[in-house]
Coordinates of C-alpha atoms in Angstrom, one line a residue:
Chain A
M7 CA -16.8 9.7 -17.5
N8 CA -15.1 11.3 -14.6
D9 CA -12.5 13.9 -15.5
F10 CA -10.3 13.3 -12.4
D11 CA -6.7 14.2 -12.1
L12 CA -4.4 13.9 -9.2
V13 CA -3.5 17.3 -8.0
L14 CA -0.1 17.0 -6.2
P15 CA 2.5 19.5 -4.9
A16 CA 5.5 20.0 -7.2
A17 CA 7.9 18.7 -4.6
V18 CA 7.7 16.6 -1.4
D19 CA 10.3 16.7 1.4
V20 CA 10.9 13.2 2.6
R21 CA 12.5 12.7 6.1
E22 CA 14.4 9.5 6.3
V23 CA 13.7 8.0 9.7
G24 CA 15.2 4.5 9.3
M25 CA 18.2 5.5 11.5
R26 CA 15.8 6.2 14.4
D27 CA 12.4 4.6 14.1
G28 CA 13.8 1.9 11.9
L29 CA 16.6 0.9 14.2
Q30 CA 15.1 1.5 17.6
L31 CA 13.7 -2.0 18.0
E32 CA 16.7 -3.8 16.4
D33 CA 19.6 -5.3 18.2
P34 CA 22.3 -2.6 18.7
L35 CA 24.5 -2.2 15.6
P36 CA 28.2 -1.4 15.7
L37 CA 28.8 2.3 15.1
A38 CA 30.6 1.5 11.9
D39 CA 27.6 -0.3 10.4
K40 CA 25.4 2.6 11.4
L41 CA 27.6 5.1 9.8
A42 CA 27.8 3.0 6.6
M43 CA 24.0 3.0 6.6
L44 CA 24.0 6.7 7.1
E45 CA 26.4 7.3 4.3
A46 CA 24.2 5.3 2.0
I47 CA 21.2 7.2 3.1
V48 CA 22.8 10.6 2.5
A49 CA 23.9 9.4 -0.9
T50 CA 20.2 9.0 -1.9
G51 CA 19.8 12.8 -2.0
V52 CA 17.4 13.0 0.9
R53 CA 17.5 16.3 2.5
R54 CA 16.2 15.6 6.0
V55 CA 17.4 12.7 8.2
E56 CA 16.1 11.9 11.7
V57 CA 19.3 10.4 12.8
T58 CA 18.8 9.1 16.4
S59 CA 17.0 9.5 19.7
F60 CA 18.5 11.0 22.8
V61 CA 16.6 8.8 25.1
S62 CA 17.4 6.4 28.0
P63 CA 19.9 3.8 26.6
K64 CA 18.1 1.3 28.9
A65 CA 14.8 1.9 27.2
V66 CA 16.3 1.9 23.7
P67 CA 19.7 0.2 23.6
A68 CA 19.8 0.4 19.9
L69 CA 20.2 4.1 20.0
A70 CA 22.6 4.3 23.1
D71 CA 25.3 5.6 20.7
A72 CA 23.5 8.8 19.9
D73 CA 26.4 11.0 21.0
Q74 CA 28.9 9.0 18.8
V75 CA 26.6 9.2 15.8
A76 CA 26.1 12.9 16.4
A77 CA 29.8 13.4 16.5
E78 CA 30.1 12.1 12.9
L79 CA 27.4 14.3 11.4
H80 CA 29.9 17.1 10.3
R81 CA 30.9 14.6 7.6
F82 CA 27.6 15.2 5.8
P83 CA 27.1 18.9 5.1
G84 CA 24.0 20.1 3.6
V85 CA 21.7 17.5 5.2
H86 CA 19.2 18.7 7.8
F87 CA 19.7 16.3 10.7
S88 CA 17.3 16.0 13.6
A89 CA 16.9 13.8 16.6
L90 CA 14.0 12.6 18.7
V91 CA 13.8 13.4 22.4
A92 CA 11.4 12.2 25.1
N93 CA 11.9 15.0 27.7
P94 CA 14.0 18.2 28.5
R95 CA 16.9 16.0 29.6
G96 CA 17.1 14.5 26.2
A97 CA 16.8 17.9 24.6
V98 CA 19.8 19.1 26.6
R99 CA 21.8 16.0 25.5
A100 CA 20.9 16.6 21.8
V101 CA 21.7 20.3 21.9
D102 CA 25.0 19.5 23.7
A103 CA 25.8 16.9 21.0
G104 CA 25.3 19.5 18.3
V105 CA 21.8 18.4 17.1
P106 CA 19.5 21.3 17.9
H107 CA 16.6 20.3 15.5
L108 CA 14.4 18.2 17.7
E109 CA 11.4 16.0 17.4
Y110 CA 9.5 15.6 20.7
V111 CA 6.8 12.9 21.0
V112 CA 3.5 13.6 22.7
S113 CA 1.0 10.8 22.6
A114 CA -2.6 12.1 22.1
A115 CA -3.8 8.9 23.9
D116 CA -3.3 9.0 27.6
S117 CA -2.6 5.2 28.0
H118 CA 0.1 5.2 25.2
S119 CA 1.7 8.3 26.7
R120 CA 1.9 6.5 30.1
A121 CA 3.2 3.3 28.6
N122 CA 5.7 5.0 26.4
A123 CA 6.8 8.1 28.3
G124 CA 5.7 7.2 31.9
R125 CA 3.3 10.2 32.2
G126 CA 0.0 11.3 30.7
T127 CA -0.6 13.5 27.7
A128 CA -1.1 16.7 29.7
E129 CA 2.2 16.3 31.5
A130 CA 4.0 15.5 28.3
L131 CA 2.5 18.6 26.8
A132 CA 3.7 20.7 29.7
A133 CA 7.3 20.1 28.7
V134 CA 6.9 21.5 25.2
G135 CA 7.9 25.0 26.2
E136 CA 11.1 24.0 27.9
I137 CA 12.1 21.8 25.0
A138 CA 11.3 24.5 22.5
A139 CA 13.4 27.0 24.5
L140 CA 16.4 24.6 24.5
A141 CA 16.1 24.0 20.8
H142 CA 15.6 27.7 19.9
G143 CA 18.3 28.7 22.3
A144 CA 20.8 26.6 20.3
G145 CA 19.6 27.8 16.9
G146 CA 17.4 24.8 16.3
S147 CA 13.8 24.0 15.9
L148 CA 11.2 21.9 17.5
E149 CA 8.7 19.6 15.8
V150 CA 6.1 17.9 18.0
V151 CA 5.2 14.5 16.8
V152 CA 1.7 13.7 17.9
A153 CA 1.8 10.0 18.4
T154 CA -1.3 7.8 18.4
A155 CA -2.9 10.7 16.4
W156 CA -5.5 8.3 15.0
D157 CA -5.5 5.2 17.2
C158 CA -3.9 3.9 20.4
P159 CA -3.1 0.2 21.1
F160 CA -4.7 0.5 24.5
D161 CA -7.5 3.2 24.2
G162 CA -8.7 2.3 20.7
R163 CA -9.7 5.2 18.5
T164 CA -8.2 8.6 19.6
P165 CA -11.1 11.2 19.4
L166 CA -10.3 13.6 16.7
T167 CA -10.8 16.6 19.0
R168 CA -8.4 15.2 21.4
T169 CA -5.6 15.0 18.7
V170 CA -6.5 18.5 17.6
D171 CA -6.3 19.8 21.1
V172 CA -2.9 18.3 21.6
A173 CA -1.7 19.8 18.3
R174 CA -3.0 23.2 19.3
A175 CA -1.4 23.0 22.8
A176 CA 2.0 22.0 21.2
V177 CA 2.0 25.0 18.9
T178 CA 1.0 27.3 21.8
G179 CA 3.7 25.8 23.8
G180 CA 6.3 26.6 21.2
A181 CA 6.4 23.9 18.5
D182 CA 7.5 25.2 15.1
A183 CA 6.0 22.3 13.3
L184 CA 3.8 19.3 13.9
C185 CA 3.9 15.7 12.7
L186 CA 0.9 13.3 13.0
G187 CA 2.0 9.9 13.8
D188 CA 0.0 6.8 12.9
T189 CA 1.9 4.9 15.6
I190 CA 0.3 1.5 15.2
G191 CA -0.3 1.7 11.4
T192 CA -4.1 1.6 11.5
T193 CA -5.2 4.8 9.8
T194 CA -6.7 5.0 6.3
P195 CA -6.9 7.7 3.6
G196 CA -10.4 9.0 4.6
R197 CA -9.3 9.4 8.3
V198 CA -6.0 11.0 7.2
V199 CA -7.7 13.7 5.3
R200 CA -10.2 14.4 8.0
L201 CA -7.6 14.8 10.7
L202 CA -5.2 16.9 8.6
D203 CA -8.0 19.3 7.8
A204 CA -8.9 19.6 11.4
V205 CA -5.4 20.1 12.7
R206 CA -4.6 22.7 10.0
R207 CA -7.7 24.7 10.9
A208 CA -6.7 24.6 14.5
C209 CA -3.0 25.5 13.9
P210 CA -3.0 27.8 10.8
G211 CA 0.5 28.6 9.6
T212 CA 2.2 25.6 11.2
P213 CA 3.6 23.0 8.9
V214 CA 2.1 19.6 9.4
G215 CA 3.8 16.5 8.3
V216 CA 2.8 12.8 8.5
H217 CA 4.4 9.7 9.9
F218 CA 2.9 6.4 8.6
H219 CA 3.5 2.7 9.3
D220 CA 2.6 0.3 6.6
T221 CA 1.2 -2.2 9.0
R222 CA -2.1 -2.9 7.3
G223 CA -1.3 -2.4 3.6
T224 CA -2.5 1.2 3.3
G225 CA 0.7 3.1 4.1
Q226 CA 1.3 4.4 0.6
A227 CA -2.5 5.1 0.1
N228 CA -2.3 7.2 3.3
A229 CA 0.7 8.9 1.8
L230 CA -1.2 9.6 -1.4
A231 CA -4.1 11.1 0.5
A232 CA -1.8 13.3 2.6
V233 CA 0.1 14.6 -0.4
Q234 CA -3.1 15.3 -2.3
A235 CA -4.2 17.3 0.8
G236 CA -1.0 19.3 0.3
V237 CA 1.3 17.7 2.8
T238 CA 5.0 18.0 1.8
Q239 CA 6.7 16.6 4.8
L240 CA 6.5 12.8 5.0
D241 CA 8.5 10.4 7.1
A242 CA 9.7 7.1 5.5
S243 CA 12.5 4.5 6.1
V244 CA 14.7 2.7 3.7
G245 CA 13.4 -0.8 3.0
G246 CA 10.5 -0.1 5.3
L247 CA 12.9 -0.8 8.2
G248 CA 11.3 -0.9 11.6
G249 CA 9.4 -4.1 11.4
C250 CA 9.3 -7.7 10.5
P251 CA 6.8 -9.2 8.2
F252 CA 6.3 -12.1 10.7
A253 CA 5.8 -10.1 13.8
P254 CA 2.2 -8.8 14.0
G255 CA 2.1 -5.2 15.3
A256 CA 5.7 -4.5 14.7
S257 CA 5.7 -3.3 11.1
G258 CA 7.9 -0.6 9.7
N259 CA 7.5 2.8 8.4
I260 CA 6.3 3.3 4.9
A261 CA 9.3 2.4 2.6
T262 CA 11.2 5.3 1.2
E263 CA 11.8 3.6 -2.1
E264 CA 8.0 2.9 -2.6
L265 CA 7.2 6.5 -1.7
V266 CA 9.9 7.9 -4.0
W267 CA 8.9 5.6 -6.8
W268 CA 5.2 6.5 -7.2
L269 CA 5.9 10.2 -6.5
A270 CA 8.4 10.2 -9.4
D271 CA 5.9 8.6 -11.6
A272 CA 3.5 11.4 -10.6
E273 CA 6.2 14.0 -11.4
V274 CA 6.5 15.0 -7.8
D275 CA 10.2 15.9 -7.1
T276 CA 11.9 14.5 -4.0
G277 CA 15.5 15.0 -4.8
I278 CA 15.9 11.4 -4.0
E279 CA 17.3 8.8 -6.4
L280 CA 15.4 5.4 -6.4
A281 CA 18.4 3.3 -7.2
A282 CA 20.4 4.9 -4.4
V283 CA 17.6 4.1 -2.0
L284 CA 17.6 0.5 -3.0
A285 CA 21.4 0.5 -2.5
A286 CA 20.8 2.0 1.0
A287 CA 18.3 -0.7 1.8
A288 CA 20.8 -3.4 0.8
V289 CA 23.3 -1.8 3.2
T290 CA 20.7 -1.7 5.8
E291 CA 19.6 -5.3 5.3
R292 CA 23.2 -6.5 5.7
A293 CA 23.6 -4.4 8.8
V294 CA 20.4 -5.6 10.6
G295 CA 20.8 -9.2 9.3
H296 CA 17.2 -9.9 8.4
P297 CA 15.0 -9.3 5.4
L298 CA 13.4 -5.8 5.2
P299 CA 9.6 -5.6 4.7
S300 CA 9.5 -3.2 1.7
S301 CA 7.6 -4.9 -1.1
L302 CA 9.4 -3.0 -3.9
Y303 CA 12.8 -3.9 -2.4
R304 CA 11.7 -7.6 -2.0
A305 CA 10.4 -7.6 -5.6
G306 CA 14.0 -6.9 -6.7
G307 CA 13.6 -3.2 -6.8
A308 CA 13.3 -2.9 -10.6
P309 CA 10.1 -1.2 -11.6
V310 CA 9.8 -3.3 -14.7
P311 CA 11.7 -6.5 -14.2
R312 CA 11.7 -9.6 -16.4
G313 CA 9.6 -11.9 -14.4
P314 CA 7.4 -15.0 -14.6
V315 CA 4.5 -14.9 -17.0
R316 CA 1.1 -14.8 -15.5
P317 CA -2.3 -14.5 -17.3
S318 CA -3.4 -11.2 -15.7
Chain B
M12 CA -4.0 25.5 4.2
N13 CA -5.4 23.2 1.5
D14 CA -9.1 22.4 1.7
F15 CA -8.8 19.0 0.2
D16 CA -11.4 16.3 0.6
L17 CA -11.4 12.8 -1.0
V18 CA -14.3 12.6 -3.4
L19 CA -15.3 9.0 -3.7
P20 CA -18.3 7.1 -5.1
A21 CA -20.9 6.1 -2.7
A22 CA -20.4 2.4 -3.5
V23 CA -17.7 0.2 -5.0
D24 CA -18.3 -3.2 -6.5
V25 CA -15.4 -5.6 -5.5
R26 CA -14.9 -8.7 -7.6
E27 CA -13.3 -11.4 -5.6
V28 CA -10.6 -13.1 -7.8
G29 CA -8.9 -15.3 -5.2
M30 CA -10.5 -18.4 -6.6
R31 CA -9.0 -17.7 -10.0
D32 CA -6.0 -15.4 -10.0
G33 CA -5.3 -16.4 -6.4
L34 CA -5.2 -20.2 -6.9
Q35 CA -3.9 -20.4 -10.4
L36 CA -0.2 -20.7 -9.4
E37 CA -1.0 -22.9 -6.3
D38 CA -0.7 -26.6 -6.1
P39 CA -4.2 -28.0 -7.1
L40 CA -6.6 -28.0 -4.1
P41 CA -9.1 -30.8 -3.4
L42 CA -12.6 -29.8 -4.6
A43 CA -13.9 -29.8 -1.1
D44 CA -11.3 -27.3 0.1
K45 CA -12.0 -25.0 -2.9
L46 CA -15.8 -25.1 -2.2
A47 CA -15.1 -24.4 1.5
M48 CA -13.1 -21.3 0.4
L49 CA -15.9 -20.3 -2.0
E50 CA -18.5 -20.7 0.8
A51 CA -16.4 -18.4 3.0
I52 CA -16.0 -15.9 0.2
V53 CA -19.7 -15.8 -0.5
A54 CA -20.3 -15.2 3.2
T55 CA -18.4 -12.0 3.0
G56 CA -21.3 -10.4 1.1
V57 CA -19.2 -9.8 -2.0
R58 CA -21.5 -9.6 -5.1
R59 CA -19.1 -10.7 -7.8
V60 CA -16.8 -13.7 -7.9
E61 CA -14.4 -14.7 -10.6
V62 CA -14.6 -18.3 -9.7
T63 CA -12.3 -20.2 -12.1
S64 CA -10.7 -20.3 -15.5
F65 CA -11.7 -22.5 -18.4
V66 CA -8.2 -23.0 -19.8
S67 CA -5.9 -25.8 -20.5
P68 CA -5.5 -28.1 -17.4
K69 CA -2.0 -28.6 -18.5
A70 CA -1.2 -24.9 -18.4
V71 CA -3.1 -24.3 -15.1
P72 CA -3.5 -27.6 -13.3
A73 CA -4.8 -25.7 -10.2
L74 CA -8.0 -24.9 -12.1
A75 CA -8.5 -28.2 -14.0
D76 CA -11.6 -28.7 -11.9
A77 CA -13.4 -25.8 -13.5
D78 CA -16.3 -27.9 -14.5
Q79 CA -16.8 -29.4 -11.1
V80 CA -16.6 -26.0 -9.5
A81 CA -19.2 -24.6 -12.0
A82 CA -21.5 -27.5 -11.1
E83 CA -21.8 -26.3 -7.6
L84 CA -22.5 -22.6 -8.2
H85 CA -26.3 -23.2 -8.0
R86 CA -25.7 -23.4 -4.2
F87 CA -24.9 -19.7 -4.2
P88 CA -27.9 -17.8 -5.6
G89 CA -27.5 -14.0 -5.9
V90 CA -23.8 -14.0 -6.6
H91 CA -22.6 -12.9 -10.0
F92 CA -20.1 -15.6 -11.0
S93 CA -17.8 -15.2 -13.9
A94 CA -14.9 -17.2 -15.3
L95 CA -11.8 -16.4 -17.3
V96 CA -11.2 -17.8 -20.7
A97 CA -8.2 -17.7 -23.0
N98 CA -9.8 -18.4 -26.3
P99 CA -13.2 -19.4 -27.9
R100 CA -12.7 -23.1 -27.0
G101 CA -12.6 -22.0 -23.3
A102 CA -15.7 -19.8 -23.9
V103 CA -17.6 -22.8 -25.2
R104 CA -16.6 -24.8 -22.2
A105 CA -17.6 -22.0 -19.8
V106 CA -21.0 -21.6 -21.4
D107 CA -21.6 -25.3 -21.5
A108 CA -20.8 -25.4 -17.8
G109 CA -23.4 -22.7 -17.1
V110 CA -21.0 -19.8 -16.6
P111 CA -21.8 -17.4 -19.4
H112 CA -20.2 -14.3 -17.8
L113 CA -16.7 -14.3 -19.2
E114 CA -13.4 -12.5 -18.8
Y115 CA -11.2 -12.8 -21.8
V116 CA -7.5 -11.7 -21.4
V117 CA -5.8 -9.7 -24.2
S118 CA -2.2 -8.7 -23.4
A119 CA -1.6 -5.1 -24.7
A120 CA 2.1 -6.1 -24.9
D121 CA 3.0 -8.5 -27.7
S122 CA 5.7 -10.4 -25.9
H123 CA 3.4 -11.1 -22.9
S124 CA 0.6 -12.1 -25.3
R125 CA 2.9 -14.6 -27.0
A126 CA 4.3 -16.0 -23.8
N127 CA 1.0 -16.2 -22.1
A128 CA -1.4 -17.1 -24.9
G129 CA 0.9 -18.3 -27.6
R130 CA 0.0 -15.6 -30.1
G131 CA 0.4 -11.9 -30.5
T132 CA -2.0 -9.1 -29.4
A133 CA -3.6 -8.6 -32.8
E134 CA -4.5 -12.3 -33.1
A135 CA -5.8 -12.4 -29.5
L136 CA -8.0 -9.3 -30.3
A137 CA -9.4 -11.1 -33.4
A138 CA -11.1 -13.6 -31.2
V139 CA -13.1 -11.1 -29.2
G140 CA -16.1 -11.2 -31.5
E141 CA -16.5 -14.9 -31.4
I142 CA -16.2 -15.0 -27.7
A143 CA -18.6 -12.1 -27.2
A144 CA -21.1 -13.9 -29.5
L145 CA -20.8 -17.1 -27.4
A146 CA -21.3 -15.2 -24.1
H147 CA -24.2 -13.2 -25.5
G148 CA -25.8 -16.2 -27.1
A149 CA -25.9 -17.8 -23.6
G150 CA -27.3 -14.7 -21.9
G151 CA -24.0 -13.8 -20.5
S152 CA -21.5 -11.0 -21.0
L153 CA -17.9 -10.4 -21.9
E154 CA -15.3 -8.3 -20.2
V155 CA -12.0 -8.0 -21.8
V156 CA -9.1 -7.8 -19.4
V157 CA -6.3 -5.8 -20.9
A158 CA -3.3 -7.4 -19.4
T159 CA 0.1 -5.7 -19.2
A160 CA -1.9 -2.5 -19.6
W161 CA 0.9 -0.5 -18.0
D162 CA 4.0 -2.7 -18.1
C163 CA 5.2 -6.0 -19.6
P164 CA 7.8 -8.2 -18.0
F165 CA 9.5 -8.5 -21.5
D166 CA 8.7 -5.4 -23.4
G167 CA 9.0 -2.9 -20.5
R168 CA 6.6 0.0 -20.5
T169 CA 3.5 -0.5 -22.6
P170 CA 2.9 2.6 -24.6
L171 CA -0.3 4.3 -23.4
T172 CA -1.6 4.6 -27.0
R173 CA -1.1 0.8 -27.5
T174 CA -3.2 -0.1 -24.4
V175 CA -5.9 2.5 -25.6
D176 CA -5.9 0.9 -29.0
V177 CA -6.4 -2.5 -27.6
A178 CA -9.2 -1.3 -25.4
R179 CA -11.0 0.4 -28.2
A180 CA -10.6 -2.7 -30.4
A181 CA -12.0 -4.9 -27.7
V182 CA -15.1 -2.8 -27.4
T183 CA -15.5 -2.6 -31.1
G184 CA -15.2 -6.4 -31.2
G185 CA -18.1 -6.8 -28.7
A186 CA -16.8 -6.5 -25.2
D187 CA -19.4 -5.2 -22.7
A188 CA -16.8 -4.1 -20.2
L189 CA -13.1 -3.6 -19.8
C190 CA -10.6 -4.2 -17.0
L191 CA -7.1 -2.8 -17.0
G192 CA -4.6 -5.3 -15.6
D193 CA -1.5 -4.3 -13.8
T194 CA -0.2 -7.8 -14.5
I195 CA 3.2 -7.4 -12.9
G196 CA 2.3 -5.0 -10.1
T197 CA 4.3 -2.0 -11.3
T198 CA 2.0 0.8 -11.9
T199 CA 1.5 3.8 -9.6
P200 CA -1.3 6.3 -8.9
G201 CA -0.2 8.9 -11.4
R202 CA -0.1 6.3 -14.2
V203 CA -3.4 4.7 -13.2
V204 CA -5.2 8.0 -13.5
R205 CA -3.6 8.9 -16.9
L206 CA -4.4 5.6 -18.4
L207 CA -8.0 5.5 -17.1
D208 CA -8.6 8.9 -18.5
A209 CA -7.3 7.9 -21.9
V210 CA -9.2 4.6 -22.1
R211 CA -12.5 6.2 -21.0
R212 CA -12.2 8.9 -23.6
A213 CA -11.6 6.2 -26.3
C214 CA -14.4 3.9 -25.0
P215 CA -17.2 6.2 -23.8
G216 CA -20.0 4.4 -22.1
T217 CA -18.0 1.2 -21.5
P218 CA -17.5 0.4 -17.8
V219 CA -13.8 0.2 -17.0
G220 CA -12.5 -1.8 -14.0
V221 CA -9.0 -2.2 -12.5
H222 CA -7.0 -5.3 -11.5
F223 CA -4.0 -4.5 -9.3
H224 CA -1.3 -6.6 -7.8
D225 CA 0.4 -5.3 -4.7
T226 CA 3.8 -6.3 -5.7
R227 CA 5.6 -3.0 -5.0
G228 CA 3.6 -1.6 -2.1
T229 CA 1.4 0.8 -4.1
G230 CA -1.6 -1.6 -4.6
Q231 CA -4.0 0.2 -2.3
A232 CA -2.7 3.6 -3.4
N233 CA -3.5 2.6 -7.0
A234 CA -6.9 1.5 -5.9
L235 CA -7.4 4.8 -4.1
A236 CA -6.5 6.8 -7.2
A237 CA -8.7 4.6 -9.4
V238 CA -11.7 5.0 -7.0
Q239 CA -11.1 8.8 -6.9
A240 CA -11.2 8.7 -10.7
G241 CA -14.7 7.1 -10.4
V242 CA -13.8 3.5 -10.9
T243 CA -16.3 1.3 -9.0
Q244 CA -15.2 -2.1 -10.3
L245 CA -12.1 -3.4 -8.6
D246 CA -10.6 -6.9 -8.4
A247 CA -9.2 -8.1 -5.1
S248 CA -8.4 -11.5 -3.5
V249 CA -8.9 -12.6 0.1
G250 CA -5.6 -12.4 2.0
G251 CA -3.9 -11.0 -1.1
L252 CA -3.8 -14.6 -2.3
G253 CA -1.8 -15.1 -5.4
G254 CA 1.7 -14.6 -4.2
C255 CA 4.2 -15.4 -1.7
P256 CA 6.1 -12.6 0.2
F257 CA 9.4 -14.5 -0.5
A258 CA 9.0 -15.0 -4.3
P259 CA 10.0 -11.9 -6.1
G260 CA 7.6 -11.1 -9.0
A261 CA 4.9 -13.5 -7.8
S262 CA 3.0 -11.3 -5.5
G263 CA -0.8 -11.5 -5.1
N264 CA -3.7 -9.3 -5.9
I265 CA -4.5 -6.4 -3.7
A266 CA -6.0 -7.9 -0.6
T267 CA -9.9 -7.7 -0.4
E268 CA -9.7 -7.0 3.4
E269 CA -7.3 -4.1 3.0
L270 CA -9.5 -2.6 0.3
V271 CA -12.7 -3.1 2.2
W272 CA -11.2 -1.7 5.3
W273 CA -10.1 1.7 4.1
L274 CA -13.2 2.0 1.8
A275 CA -15.3 1.5 4.9
D276 CA -13.4 4.2 6.8
A277 CA -14.1 6.5 3.8
E278 CA -17.8 5.6 3.9
V279 CA -17.7 3.8 0.6
D280 CA -20.2 0.9 0.6
T281 CA -19.0 -2.5 -0.6
G282 CA -21.6 -4.8 1.0
I283 CA -18.6 -6.8 2.2
E284 CA -18.1 -7.4 5.9
L285 CA -14.5 -7.1 7.1
A286 CA -14.6 -9.9 9.7
A287 CA -16.0 -12.3 7.1
V288 CA -13.2 -11.6 4.7
L289 CA -10.7 -12.2 7.4
A290 CA -12.4 -15.5 8.2
A291 CA -12.4 -16.3 4.5
A292 CA -8.6 -15.6 4.4
A293 CA -8.1 -18.0 7.3
V294 CA -10.0 -20.7 5.4
T295 CA -7.9 -19.9 2.4
E296 CA -4.7 -20.0 4.2
R297 CA -5.4 -23.4 5.7
A298 CA -6.4 -24.7 2.2
V299 CA -3.2 -23.5 0.5
G300 CA -1.0 -24.4 3.4
H301 CA 1.2 -21.2 3.4
P302 CA 1.1 -17.7 4.8
L303 CA -1.0 -15.2 2.9
P304 CA 0.7 -11.9 1.9
S305 CA -2.0 -9.4 3.2
S306 CA -0.5 -7.1 5.8
L307 CA -3.8 -6.5 7.4
Y308 CA -4.4 -10.2 7.8
R309 CA -0.8 -10.8 9.0
A310 CA -1.2 -7.9 11.6
G311 CA -4.1 -10.0 13.1
G312 CA -6.8 -8.3 11.2
A313 CA -8.0 -6.1 14.0
P314 CA -7.9 -2.5 12.9
V315 CA -7.1 -1.4 16.5
P316 CA -5.3 -4.2 18.3
R317 CA -3.7 -4.1 21.6
G318 CA -0.1 -4.2 20.6
P319 CA 3.4 -3.5 21.6
V320 CA 4.3 0.1 22.7
R321 CA 6.4 2.1 20.4
P322 CA 7.5 5.7 20.5
S323 CA 5.9 6.9 17.3

């Protein structure tokens, strides 16, 4: 017999990223649809929402309306909104739009950094200080998202020491928090725990969150491992928005409803109501016009439905 | 900082159930296709295969060829084959066909038991002794699969004490091993760990395995929790066969390749080769003629592919 029990934090703070990571590869939505989606997301009880990116509208047409979205955020008091930026120019735009809490992406893998941001990791890191100053000057905060923290679509496995070095440099540069991004959805529980341990040792006192894609079936297992390791900051998107089950390599974030569901069963508080997330997923599905990948949502959402009989 | 590490067994014994649970709701396959699938499965290195059911061909036409399949198993020495039975009549057939290692399903939930086996839980339990005697008399073994161990599609949540009582009665009746079945794919890591603990306390010395369906996105997370709790007997199917991503409530077992993949990253030995599982999934997909639900398989299988660039 093995007297094992899951030891989990009392509460987990989910950041809803469907509005940003979820929508960025979709066809652009009308502002009204986006705001209906945001309204439904806020109604879930989620406390943090990454609401858009201030990036080139040519690169990400779906988020070209970042300023218009930002102008509506006053309607949702009490929610911690943040936005992703790719450089100091984006940080200026975000701050000017009244969104001073920023996520800045630095790819640990050089090839991904060049493909995604047009410059290598070192150059991307060099901008952390300027972006941090812009955020802090506006009363905001800066989280550096270390993309390709585990694997890169071009370079393969990212050496653990490389990710740790990037994380340390980001904190030295002025980041208030870190987020480890499993950009292509390849990491697994064992690797999650190993990297978290190494990054926390290198950056004591800095909160470290995680950002998983459920591309290879282990998204919630990775989340479980991270939460067991004491992580309380997790990204997720309603309906697992961000991918299509039929497009290899383009799968979405871990689904908010799946995360909230098993956390609730384990008595971890998220402040998020499952039924409201499923409702938000339905709003989102109508808005994007295609099925969402979340298994829980596709199964009808009900944890214990009346269903077909099967032997076992 | 939280000095957490995953503590996992050195090895896990996966039971491939694609041939049984995976195929049972499919259109019947020609024997040659089934044997090609079995050949590919054996080539993965898996040590245990639940190869068919000896049940009514009217109830499960897809497995009506159980005897013909059994007659071919001599071609695969060294693999531990077993078959599912629903009553003593099936056990006689299995033993006569040369498959004395049996799984016998008892639904902990009365309504599921009646719908699936045409009798209540108590009556189903009463047959354990006779089936155990048949198996043991033929040099085989009996595992009782406690179906609806967590939830029932009709009765809702199965009380934990009820599942524990069924497990205890099965062992008293002569079962050599137990398997807890998440029949409708609703359980979550916290509930997995709680039930495992209770069943093991009630049945000390009896091996307890788990059988998960990945219907709501937590299949691999459940597997992680179970393995952390010291479970070394897990059911899985190639490609997650057993369901269709578009049919709510009919989702497949956890995918063998996804399980093997994260276990390998965590240095847990399964004896199974990932590339061979993906090859077996391809053989299976051709045989059943529709896409398999496994995310890893759908993503192309490669843990670190070259893929589209995305910000994070």
